[in-house]
Amino acid sequence: QVQLVESGGGSVQAGGSLRLSCAASGMIFSINAMGWYRQAPGKQRELVATITSAESTNYADSVKGRFTISRDNAKNTVYLQMNSLKPEDTAVYYCNAEIQRRWFENHREVWGQGTLVTVSS
C-alpha cells in the first residue's frame, strides 16, 4: 500500500501565509512528478503546481509569484509554500504523486485525502 498524507492546512487572513506538506509512505521504489491540486466549493478540481523528479516546476497562472512548490526526495515529501493568500485561494488542497512501487511496475497516480485552506478577507 502507498499513501499520501497532507498536513499544514488551516485558516488564515488575507495576505497571510501557509505551508502545506505531503509525505508519501509505504512500498515506494521511485516517484516521478508530484503536485498540488485544489477544489473550491462548487468548482472542479484544478492544478495548482507540479514538480518533476528533476525539480522542474509548473504553476497555475493564478498562483504564480505567490506559491512555491518544492520536494525532498530523501523524505518522499512535497511542499507548497503559499504567500500573499487571497480569499479565492480557499479550497481543499490535494496532493498527487506518480509512484512506482516496485522496479517492474509502472508508475501509478496516487492522491492524498485533502487538507482545507480557508482564507478570510
mmCIF file of N, CA and C in Angstrom:
data_model
loop_
_atom_site.group_PDB
_atom_site.id
_atom_site.type_symbol
_atom_site.label_atom_id
_atom_site.label_comp_id
_atom_site.label_asym_id
_atom_site.label_seq_id
_atom_site.Cartn_x
_atom_site.Cartn_y
_atom_site.Cartn_z
ATOM 1 N N GLN A 1 0.839 -1.195 0.000
ATOM 2 C CA GLN A 1 0.000 0.000 0.000
ATOM 3 C C GLN A 1 0.872 1.241 0.000
ATOM 4 N N VAL A 2 0.422 2.233 -0.713
ATOM 5 C CA VAL A 2 1.089 3.536 -0.744
ATOM 6 C C VAL A 2 0.063 4.587 -0.375
ATOM 7 N N GLN A 3 0.449 5.527 0.439
ATOM 8 C CA GLN A 3 -0.476 6.612 0.764
ATOM 9 C C GLN A 3 0.257 7.944 0.839
ATOM 10 N N LEU A 4 -0.518 8.989 0.578
ATOM 11 C CA LEU A 4 -0.035 10.359 0.702
ATOM 12 C C LEU A 4 -0.794 11.015 1.843
ATOM 13 N N VAL A 5 -0.071 11.647 2.743
ATOM 14 C CA VAL A 5 -0.696 12.297 3.889
ATOM 15 C C VAL A 5 -0.316 13.767 3.887
ATOM 16 N N GLU A 6 -1.347 14.609 3.746
ATOM 17 C CA GLU A 6 -1.129 16.059 3.734
ATOM 18 C C GLU A 6 -1.239 16.639 5.139
ATOM 19 N N SER A 7 -0.587 17.758 5.349
ATOM 20 C CA SER A 7 -0.703 18.497 6.598
ATOM 21 C C SER A 7 -0.406 19.963 6.319
ATOM 22 N N GLY A 8 -0.785 20.814 7.268
ATOM 23 C CA GLY A 8 -0.459 22.230 7.155
ATOM 24 C C GLY A 8 -1.607 23.134 6.780
ATOM 25 N N GLY A 9 -2.761 22.575 6.487
ATOM 26 C CA GLY A 9 -3.899 23.419 6.156
ATOM 27 C C GLY A 9 -4.419 24.152 7.384
ATOM 28 N N GLY A 10 -5.320 25.081 7.160
ATOM 29 C CA GLY A 10 -5.886 25.831 8.273
ATOM 30 C C GLY A 10 -6.530 27.110 7.801
ATOM 31 N N SER A 11 -6.787 27.989 8.750
ATOM 32 C CA SER A 11 -7.431 29.268 8.456
ATOM 33 C C SER A 11 -6.430 30.400 8.612
ATOM 34 N N VAL A 12 -6.486 31.341 7.704
ATOM 35 C CA VAL A 12 -5.557 32.470 7.734
ATOM 36 C C VAL A 12 -6.254 33.681 7.133
ATOM 37 N N GLN A 13 -5.827 34.855 7.525
ATOM 38 C CA GLN A 13 -6.380 36.077 6.936
ATOM 39 C C GLN A 13 -5.690 36.374 5.615
ATOM 40 N N ALA A 14 -6.387 37.119 4.789
ATOM 41 C CA ALA A 14 -5.832 37.522 3.503
ATOM 42 C C ALA A 14 -4.483 38.211 3.701
ATOM 43 N N GLY A 15 -3.542 37.864 2.850
ATOM 44 C CA GLY A 15 -2.192 38.390 2.963
ATOM 45 C C GLY A 15 -1.261 37.501 3.754
ATOM 46 N N GLY A 16 -1.812 36.526 4.432
ATOM 47 C CA GLY A 16 -1.026 35.627 5.253
ATOM 48 C C GLY A 16 -0.393 34.505 4.456
ATOM 49 N N SER A 17 0.267 33.612 5.192
ATOM 50 C CA SER A 17 0.995 32.507 4.578
ATOM 51 C C SER A 17 0.659 31.187 5.256
ATOM 52 N N LEU A 18 0.773 30.125 4.481
ATOM 53 C CA LEU A 18 0.665 28.765 4.994
ATOM 54 C C LEU A 18 1.645 27.898 4.217
ATOM 55 N N ARG A 19 2.088 26.813 4.861
ATOM 56 C CA ARG A 19 2.946 25.846 4.186
ATOM 57 C C ARG A 19 2.307 24.472 4.304
ATOM 58 N N LEU A 20 2.009 23.873 3.162
ATOM 59 C CA LEU A 20 1.463 22.534 3.116
ATOM 60 C C LEU A 20 2.586 21.526 2.912
ATOM 61 N N SER A 21 2.415 20.370 3.526
ATOM 62 C CA SER A 21 3.352 19.262 3.341
ATOM 63 C C SER A 21 2.578 18.023 2.938
ATOM 64 N N CYS A 22 3.233 17.156 2.181
ATOM 65 C CA CYS A 22 2.615 15.904 1.772
ATOM 66 C C CYS A 22 3.696 14.841 1.740
ATOM 67 N N ALA A 23 3.544 13.842 2.588
ATOM 68 C CA ALA A 23 4.536 12.777 2.684
ATOM 69 C C ALA A 23 3.979 11.478 2.125
ATOM 70 N N ALA A 24 4.759 10.855 1.268
ATOM 71 C CA ALA A 24 4.391 9.553 0.723
ATOM 72 C C ALA A 24 5.012 8.462 1.580
ATOM 73 N N SER A 25 4.226 7.407 1.834
ATOM 74 C CA SER A 25 4.738 6.308 2.648
ATOM 75 C C SER A 25 4.232 4.987 2.104
ATOM 76 N N GLY A 26 4.878 3.908 2.533
ATOM 77 C CA GLY A 26 4.501 2.584 2.064
ATOM 78 C C GLY A 26 5.556 2.022 1.145
ATOM 79 N N MET A 27 5.131 1.125 0.258
ATOM 80 C CA MET A 27 6.047 0.497 -0.675
ATOM 81 C C MET A 27 6.333 1.460 -1.818
ATOM 82 N N ILE A 28 7.536 2.052 -1.842
ATOM 83 C CA ILE A 28 7.892 3.035 -2.850
ATOM 84 C C ILE A 28 9.256 2.704 -3.429
ATOM 85 N N PHE A 29 9.301 2.537 -4.772
ATOM 86 C CA PHE A 29 10.583 2.344 -5.438
ATOM 87 C C PHE A 29 11.082 3.675 -6.013
ATOM 88 N N SER A 30 10.176 4.402 -6.637
ATOM 89 C CA SER A 30 10.541 5.723 -7.154
ATOM 90 C C SER A 30 9.293 6.579 -7.294
ATOM 91 N N ILE A 31 9.506 7.884 -7.342
ATOM 92 C CA ILE A 31 8.413 8.846 -7.525
ATOM 93 C C ILE A 31 8.784 9.784 -8.664
ATOM 94 N N ASN A 32 7.896 9.910 -9.637
ATOM 95 C CA ASN A 32 8.102 10.880 -10.717
ATOM 96 C C ASN A 32 7.560 12.230 -10.286
ATOM 97 N N ALA A 33 6.626 12.755 -11.014
ATOM 98 C CA ALA A 33 6.092 14.079 -10.696
ATOM 99 C C ALA A 33 5.258 14.044 -9.422
ATOM 100 N N MET A 34 5.303 15.155 -8.695
ATOM 101 C CA MET A 34 4.444 15.367 -7.540
ATOM 102 C C MET A 34 3.761 16.712 -7.743
ATOM 103 N N GLY A 35 2.607 16.875 -7.125
ATOM 104 C CA GLY A 35 1.914 18.133 -7.351
ATOM 105 C C GLY A 35 0.826 18.416 -6.345
ATOM 106 N N TRP A 36 0.300 19.618 -6.479
ATOM 107 C CA TRP A 36 -0.821 20.056 -5.646
ATOM 108 C C TRP A 36 -1.963 20.502 -6.546
ATOM 109 N N TYR A 37 -3.162 20.106 -6.173
ATOM 110 C CA TYR A 37 -4.381 20.496 -6.844
ATOM 111 C C TYR A 37 -5.315 21.053 -5.779
ATOM 112 N N ARG A 38 -6.338 21.779 -6.218
ATOM 113 C CA ARG A 38 -7.294 22.277 -5.240
ATOM 114 C C ARG A 38 -8.699 22.257 -5.820
ATOM 115 N N GLN A 39 -9.660 22.188 -4.911
ATOM 116 C CA GLN A 39 -11.064 22.195 -5.318
ATOM 117 C C GLN A 39 -11.838 23.099 -4.381
ATOM 118 N N ALA A 40 -12.345 24.181 -4.940
ATOM 119 C CA ALA A 40 -13.172 25.107 -4.182
ATOM 120 C C ALA A 40 -14.617 24.635 -4.219
ATOM 121 N N PRO A 41 -15.435 25.054 -3.255
ATOM 122 C CA PRO A 41 -16.837 24.634 -3.231
ATOM 123 C C PRO A 41 -17.550 24.962 -4.543
ATOM 124 N N GLY A 42 -18.199 23.975 -5.104
ATOM 125 C CA GLY A 42 -18.950 24.179 -6.332
ATOM 126 C C GLY A 42 -18.123 24.266 -7.593
ATOM 127 N N LYS A 43 -16.825 24.022 -7.479
ATOM 128 C CA LYS A 43 -15.949 24.119 -8.650
ATOM 129 C C LYS A 43 -15.227 22.803 -8.884
ATOM 130 N N GLN A 44 -14.663 22.682 -10.081
ATOM 131 C CA GLN A 44 -13.889 21.490 -10.404
ATOM 132 C C GLN A 44 -12.485 21.578 -9.801
ATOM 133 N N ARG A 45 -11.900 20.404 -9.623
ATOM 134 C CA ARG A 45 -10.520 20.359 -9.131
ATOM 135 C C ARG A 45 -9.602 20.953 -10.188
ATOM 136 N N GLU A 46 -8.651 21.771 -9.754
ATOM 137 C CA GLU A 46 -7.740 22.421 -10.680
ATOM 138 C C GLU A 46 -6.299 22.265 -10.223
ATOM 139 N N LEU A 47 -5.396 22.303 -11.199
ATOM 140 C CA LEU A 47 -3.985 22.212 -10.897
ATOM 141 C C LEU A 47 -3.504 23.490 -10.241
ATOM 142 N N VAL A 48 -2.677 23.329 -9.197
ATOM 143 C CA VAL A 48 -2.046 24.474 -8.555
ATOM 144 C C VAL A 48 -0.575 24.547 -8.970
ATOM 145 N N ALA A 49 0.149 23.442 -8.747
ATOM 146 C CA ALA A 49 1.572 23.421 -9.086
ATOM 147 C C ALA A 49 2.048 21.982 -9.165
ATOM 148 N N THR A 50 3.035 21.747 -10.020
ATOM 149 C CA THR A 50 3.659 20.434 -10.107
ATOM 150 C C THR A 50 5.175 20.575 -10.113
ATOM 151 N N ILE A 51 5.837 19.481 -9.748
ATOM 152 C CA ILE A 51 7.297 19.456 -9.750
ATOM 153 C C ILE A 51 7.751 18.068 -10.179
ATOM 154 N N THR A 52 8.665 18.014 -11.132
ATOM 155 C CA THR A 52 9.148 16.725 -11.628
ATOM 156 C C THR A 52 10.252 16.192 -10.724
ATOM 157 N N SER A 53 10.688 14.980 -11.013
ATOM 158 C CA SER A 53 11.784 14.399 -10.244
ATOM 159 C C SER A 53 13.073 15.184 -10.447
ATOM 160 N N ALA A 54 13.181 15.886 -11.574
ATOM 161 C CA ALA A 54 14.339 16.752 -11.837
ATOM 162 C C ALA A 54 14.122 18.160 -11.303
ATOM 163 N N GLU A 55 13.004 18.346 -10.587
ATOM 164 C CA GLU A 55 12.645 19.594 -9.926
ATOM 165 C C GLU A 55 12.322 20.722 -10.893
ATOM 166 N N SER A 56 11.812 20.366 -12.048
ATOM 167 C CA SER A 56 11.231 21.351 -12.946
ATOM 168 C C SER A 56 9.821 21.639 -12.448
ATOM 169 N N THR A 57 9.445 22.912 -12.383
ATOM 170 C CA THR A 57 8.161 23.287 -11.790
ATOM 171 C C THR A 57 7.218 23.905 -12.806
ATOM 172 N N ASN A 58 5.936 23.817 -12.470
ATOM 173 C CA ASN A 58 4.884 24.409 -13.295
ATOM 174 C C ASN A 58 3.806 24.937 -12.346
ATOM 175 N N TYR A 59 3.298 26.138 -12.645
ATOM 176 C CA TYR A 59 2.317 26.767 -11.764
ATOM 177 C C TYR A 59 1.098 27.231 -12.552
ATOM 178 N N ALA A 60 -0.045 27.213 -11.893
ATOM 179 C CA ALA A 60 -1.232 27.863 -12.439
ATOM 180 C C ALA A 60 -0.978 29.366 -12.458
ATOM 181 N N ASP A 61 -1.509 30.039 -13.449
ATOM 182 C CA ASP A 61 -1.303 31.479 -13.558
ATOM 183 C C ASP A 61 -1.775 32.211 -12.301
ATOM 184 N N SER A 62 -2.825 31.706 -11.685
ATOM 185 C CA SER A 62 -3.427 32.385 -10.546
ATOM 186 C C SER A 62 -2.538 32.388 -9.299
ATOM 187 N N VAL A 63 -1.523 31.517 -9.265
ATOM 188 C CA VAL A 63 -0.670 31.425 -8.075
ATOM 189 C C VAL A 63 0.781 31.799 -8.355
ATOM 190 N N LYS A 64 1.111 32.050 -9.611
ATOM 191 C CA LYS A 64 2.496 32.403 -9.941
ATOM 192 C C LYS A 64 2.948 33.632 -9.168
ATOM 193 N N GLY A 65 4.150 33.528 -8.613
ATOM 194 C CA GLY A 65 4.701 34.641 -7.845
ATOM 195 C C GLY A 65 4.277 34.647 -6.390
ATOM 196 N N ARG A 66 3.297 33.820 -6.043
ATOM 197 C CA ARG A 66 2.829 33.757 -4.646
ATOM 198 C C ARG A 66 3.097 32.398 -4.000
ATOM 199 N N PHE A 67 2.988 31.328 -4.776
ATOM 200 C CA PHE A 67 3.168 29.970 -4.266
ATOM 201 C C PHE A 67 4.486 29.396 -4.791
ATOM 202 N N THR A 68 5.105 28.554 -3.969
ATOM 203 C CA THR A 68 6.334 27.865 -4.360
ATOM 204 C C THR A 68 6.229 26.392 -4.000
ATOM 205 N N ILE A 69 6.426 25.541 -4.998
ATOM 206 C CA ILE A 69 6.426 24.104 -4.757
ATOM 207 C C ILE A 69 7.871 23.617 -4.671
ATOM 208 N N SER A 70 8.104 22.668 -3.769
ATOM 209 C CA SER A 70 9.438 22.083 -3.630
ATOM 210 C C SER A 70 9.281 20.641 -3.161
ATOM 211 N N ARG A 71 10.367 19.884 -3.225
ATOM 212 C CA ARG A 71 10.292 18.496 -2.772
ATOM 213 C C ARG A 71 11.598 18.084 -2.106
ATOM 214 N N ASP A 72 11.472 17.111 -1.228
ATOM 215 C CA ASP A 72 12.630 16.491 -0.575
ATOM 216 C C ASP A 72 12.569 15.016 -0.933
ATOM 217 N N ASN A 73 13.375 14.611 -1.892
ATOM 218 C CA ASN A 73 13.310 13.241 -2.386
ATOM 219 C C ASN A 73 13.722 12.225 -1.322
ATOM 220 N N ALA A 74 14.608 12.605 -0.431
ATOM 221 C CA ALA A 74 15.033 11.689 0.624
ATOM 222 C C ALA A 74 13.892 11.375 1.582
ATOM 223 N N LYS A 75 12.959 12.311 1.704
ATOM 224 C CA LYS A 75 11.816 12.129 2.603
ATOM 225 C C LYS A 75 10.524 11.810 1.851
ATOM 226 N N ASN A 76 10.615 11.696 0.520
ATOM 227 C CA ASN A 76 9.409 11.434 -0.295
ATOM 228 C C ASN A 76 8.308 12.439 0.033
ATOM 229 N N THR A 77 8.683 13.687 0.135
ATOM 230 C CA THR A 77 7.765 14.727 0.580
ATOM 231 C C THR A 77 7.762 15.894 -0.402
ATOM 232 N N VAL A 78 6.579 16.445 -0.614
ATOM 233 C CA VAL A 78 6.429 17.648 -1.425
ATOM 234 C C VAL A 78 5.803 18.737 -0.565
ATOM 235 N N TYR A 79 6.222 19.966 -0.825
ATOM 236 C CA TYR A 79 5.759 21.101 -0.047
ATOM 237 C C TYR A 79 5.111 22.136 -0.964
ATOM 238 N N LEU A 80 4.225 22.950 -0.366
ATOM 239 C CA LEU A 80 3.674 24.083 -1.083
ATOM 240 C C LEU A 80 3.693 25.271 -0.134
ATOM 241 N N GLN A 81 4.579 26.208 -0.388
ATOM 242 C CA GLN A 81 4.630 27.442 0.385
ATOM 243 C C GLN A 81 3.688 28.437 -0.266
ATOM 244 N N MET A 82 2.708 28.894 0.493
ATOM 245 C CA MET A 82 1.690 29.793 -0.040
ATOM 246 C C MET A 82 1.795 31.141 0.674
ATOM 247 N N ASN A 83 2.130 32.159 -0.073
ATOM 248 C CA ASN A 83 2.252 33.517 0.470
ATOM 249 C C ASN A 83 1.202 34.429 -0.164
ATOM 250 N N SER A 84 0.989 35.567 0.455
ATOM 251 C CA SER A 84 0.030 36.561 -0.059
ATOM 252 C C SER A 84 -1.302 35.900 -0.394
ATOM 253 N N LEU A 85 -1.803 35.122 0.526
ATOM 254 C CA LEU A 85 -3.036 34.368 0.273
ATOM 255 C C LEU A 85 -4.221 35.303 0.081
ATOM 256 N N LYS A 86 -5.130 34.869 -0.773
ATOM 257 C CA LYS A 86 -6.339 35.620 -1.102
ATOM 258 C C LYS A 86 -7.566 34.775 -0.761
ATOM 259 N N PRO A 87 -8.701 35.406 -0.530
ATOM 260 C CA PRO A 87 -9.919 34.622 -0.245
ATOM 261 C C PRO A 87 -10.228 33.607 -1.354
ATOM 262 N N GLU A 88 -9.905 33.928 -2.585
ATOM 263 C CA GLU A 88 -10.164 32.992 -3.688
ATOM 264 C C GLU A 88 -9.236 31.786 -3.685
ATOM 265 N N ASP A 89 -8.257 31.751 -2.785
ATOM 266 C CA ASP A 89 -7.426 30.561 -2.620
ATOM 267 C C ASP A 89 -8.083 29.538 -1.705
ATOM 268 N N THR A 90 -9.198 29.896 -1.111
ATOM 269 C CA THR A 90 -9.925 28.975 -0.234
ATOM 270 C C THR A 90 -10.360 27.735 -1.010
ATOM 271 N N ALA A 91 -9.962 26.565 -0.513
ATOM 272 C CA ALA A 91 -10.254 25.308 -1.202
ATOM 273 C C ALA A 91 -9.717 24.149 -0.366
ATOM 274 N N VAL A 92 -10.099 22.949 -0.778
ATOM 275 C CA VAL A 92 -9.436 21.748 -0.275
ATOM 276 C C VAL A 92 -8.258 21.485 -1.204
ATOM 277 N N TYR A 93 -7.087 21.359 -0.636
ATOM 278 C CA TYR A 93 -5.857 21.134 -1.402
ATOM 279 C C TYR A 93 -5.487 19.655 -1.339
ATOM 280 N N TYR A 94 -5.257 19.085 -2.521
ATOM 281 C CA TYR A 94 -4.937 17.670 -2.642
ATOM 282 C C TYR A 94 -3.520 17.485 -3.169
ATOM 283 N N CYS A 95 -2.830 16.547 -2.580
ATOM 284 C CA CYS A 95 -1.501 16.170 -3.037
ATOM 285 C C CYS A 95 -1.639 15.023 -4.051
ATOM 286 N N ASN A 96 -0.760 15.007 -5.019
ATOM 287 C CA ASN A 96 -0.781 13.992 -6.067
ATOM 288 C C ASN A 96 0.651 13.567 -6.372
ATOM 289 N N ALA A 97 0.847 12.278 -6.645
ATOM 290 C CA ALA A 97 2.192 11.812 -6.989
ATOM 291 C C ALA A 97 2.104 10.602 -7.905
ATOM 292 N N GLU A 98 3.078 10.475 -8.778
ATOM 293 C CA GLU A 98 3.206 9.317 -9.666
ATOM 294 C C GLU A 98 4.224 8.385 -9.016
ATOM 295 N N ILE A 99 3.747 7.274 -8.472
ATOM 296 C CA ILE A 99 4.585 6.410 -7.641
ATOM 297 C C ILE A 99 4.742 5.034 -8.260
ATOM 298 N N GLN A 100 5.982 4.578 -8.276
ATOM 299 C CA GLN A 100 6.309 3.224 -8.716
ATOM 300 C C GLN A 100 6.613 2.413 -7.456
ATOM 301 N N ARG A 101 5.835 1.361 -7.239
ATOM 302 C CA ARG A 101 6.001 0.591 -6.012
ATOM 303 C C ARG A 101 7.173 -0.385 -6.090
ATOM 304 N N ARG A 102 7.314 -1.030 -7.211
ATOM 305 C CA ARG A 102 8.417 -1.982 -7.398
ATOM 306 C C ARG A 102 9.044 -1.763 -8.769
ATOM 307 N N TRP A 103 10.280 -2.171 -8.976
ATOM 308 C CA TRP A 103 11.030 -1.787 -10.164
ATOM 309 C C TRP A 103 10.368 -2.266 -11.445
ATOM 310 N N PHE A 104 9.599 -3.339 -11.362
ATOM 311 C CA PHE A 104 8.997 -3.906 -12.557
ATOM 312 C C PHE A 104 7.580 -3.392 -12.799
ATOM 313 N N GLU A 105 7.091 -2.531 -11.962
ATOM 314 C CA GLU A 105 5.741 -1.984 -12.120
ATOM 315 C C GLU A 105 5.781 -0.599 -12.765
ATOM 316 N N ASN A 106 4.646 -0.205 -13.359
ATOM 317 C CA ASN A 106 4.515 1.142 -13.880
ATOM 318 C C ASN A 106 4.230 2.123 -12.746
ATOM 319 N N HIS A 107 4.495 3.402 -13.039
ATOM 320 C CA HIS A 107 4.105 4.432 -12.076
ATOM 321 C C HIS A 107 2.585 4.555 -12.064
ATOM 322 N N ARG A 108 2.030 4.749 -10.877
ATOM 323 C CA ARG A 108 0.580 4.937 -10.739
ATOM 324 C C ARG A 108 0.323 6.254 -10.034
ATOM 325 N N GLU A 109 -0.798 6.850 -10.371
ATOM 326 C CA GLU A 109 -1.169 8.118 -9.759
ATOM 327 C C GLU A 109 -1.823 7.853 -8.400
ATOM 328 N N VAL A 110 -1.343 8.544 -7.378
ATOM 329 C CA VAL A 110 -1.878 8.406 -6.028
ATOM 330 C C VAL A 110 -2.312 9.784 -5.537
ATOM 331 N N TRP A 111 -3.433 9.829 -4.826
ATOM 332 C CA TRP A 111 -3.969 11.083 -4.295
ATOM 333 C C TRP A 111 -4.001 11.050 -2.765
ATOM 334 N N GLY A 112 -3.783 12.201 -2.156
ATOM 335 C CA GLY A 112 -3.977 12.345 -0.730
ATOM 336 C C GLY A 112 -5.436 12.596 -0.417
ATOM 337 N N GLN A 113 -5.733 12.695 0.870
ATOM 338 C CA GLN A 113 -7.123 12.844 1.306
ATOM 339 C C GLN A 113 -7.584 14.294 1.281
ATOM 340 N N GLY A 114 -6.658 15.218 1.157
ATOM 341 C CA GLY A 114 -7.007 16.637 1.088
ATOM 342 C C GLY A 114 -6.867 17.344 2.418
ATOM 343 N N THR A 115 -6.526 18.613 2.338
ATOM 344 C CA THR A 115 -6.445 19.454 3.529
ATOM 345 C C THR A 115 -7.089 20.800 3.213
ATOM 346 N N LEU A 116 -7.893 21.304 4.131
ATOM 347 C CA LEU A 116 -8.674 22.512 3.881
ATOM 348 C C LEU A 116 -7.866 23.763 4.192
ATOM 349 N N VAL A 117 -7.881 24.682 3.250
ATOM 350 C CA VAL A 117 -7.284 26.008 3.437
ATOM 351 C C VAL A 117 -8.399 27.031 3.320
ATOM 352 N N THR A 118 -8.542 27.860 4.357
ATOM 353 C CA THR A 118 -9.572 28.893 4.372
ATOM 354 C C THR A 118 -8.905 30.246 4.552
ATOM 355 N N VAL A 119 -9.164 31.146 3.618
ATOM 356 C CA VAL A 119 -8.584 32.492 3.667
ATOM 357 C C VAL A 119 -9.721 33.491 3.834
ATOM 358 N N SER A 120 -9.683 34.231 4.918
ATOM 359 C CA SER A 120 -10.736 35.206 5.197
ATOM 360 C C SER A 120 -10.268 36.609 4.825
ATOM 361 N N SER A 121 -11.234 37.421 4.427
ATOM 362 C CA SER A 121 -10.906 38.794 3.997
ATOM 363 C C SER A 121 -10.909 39.754 5.168
#
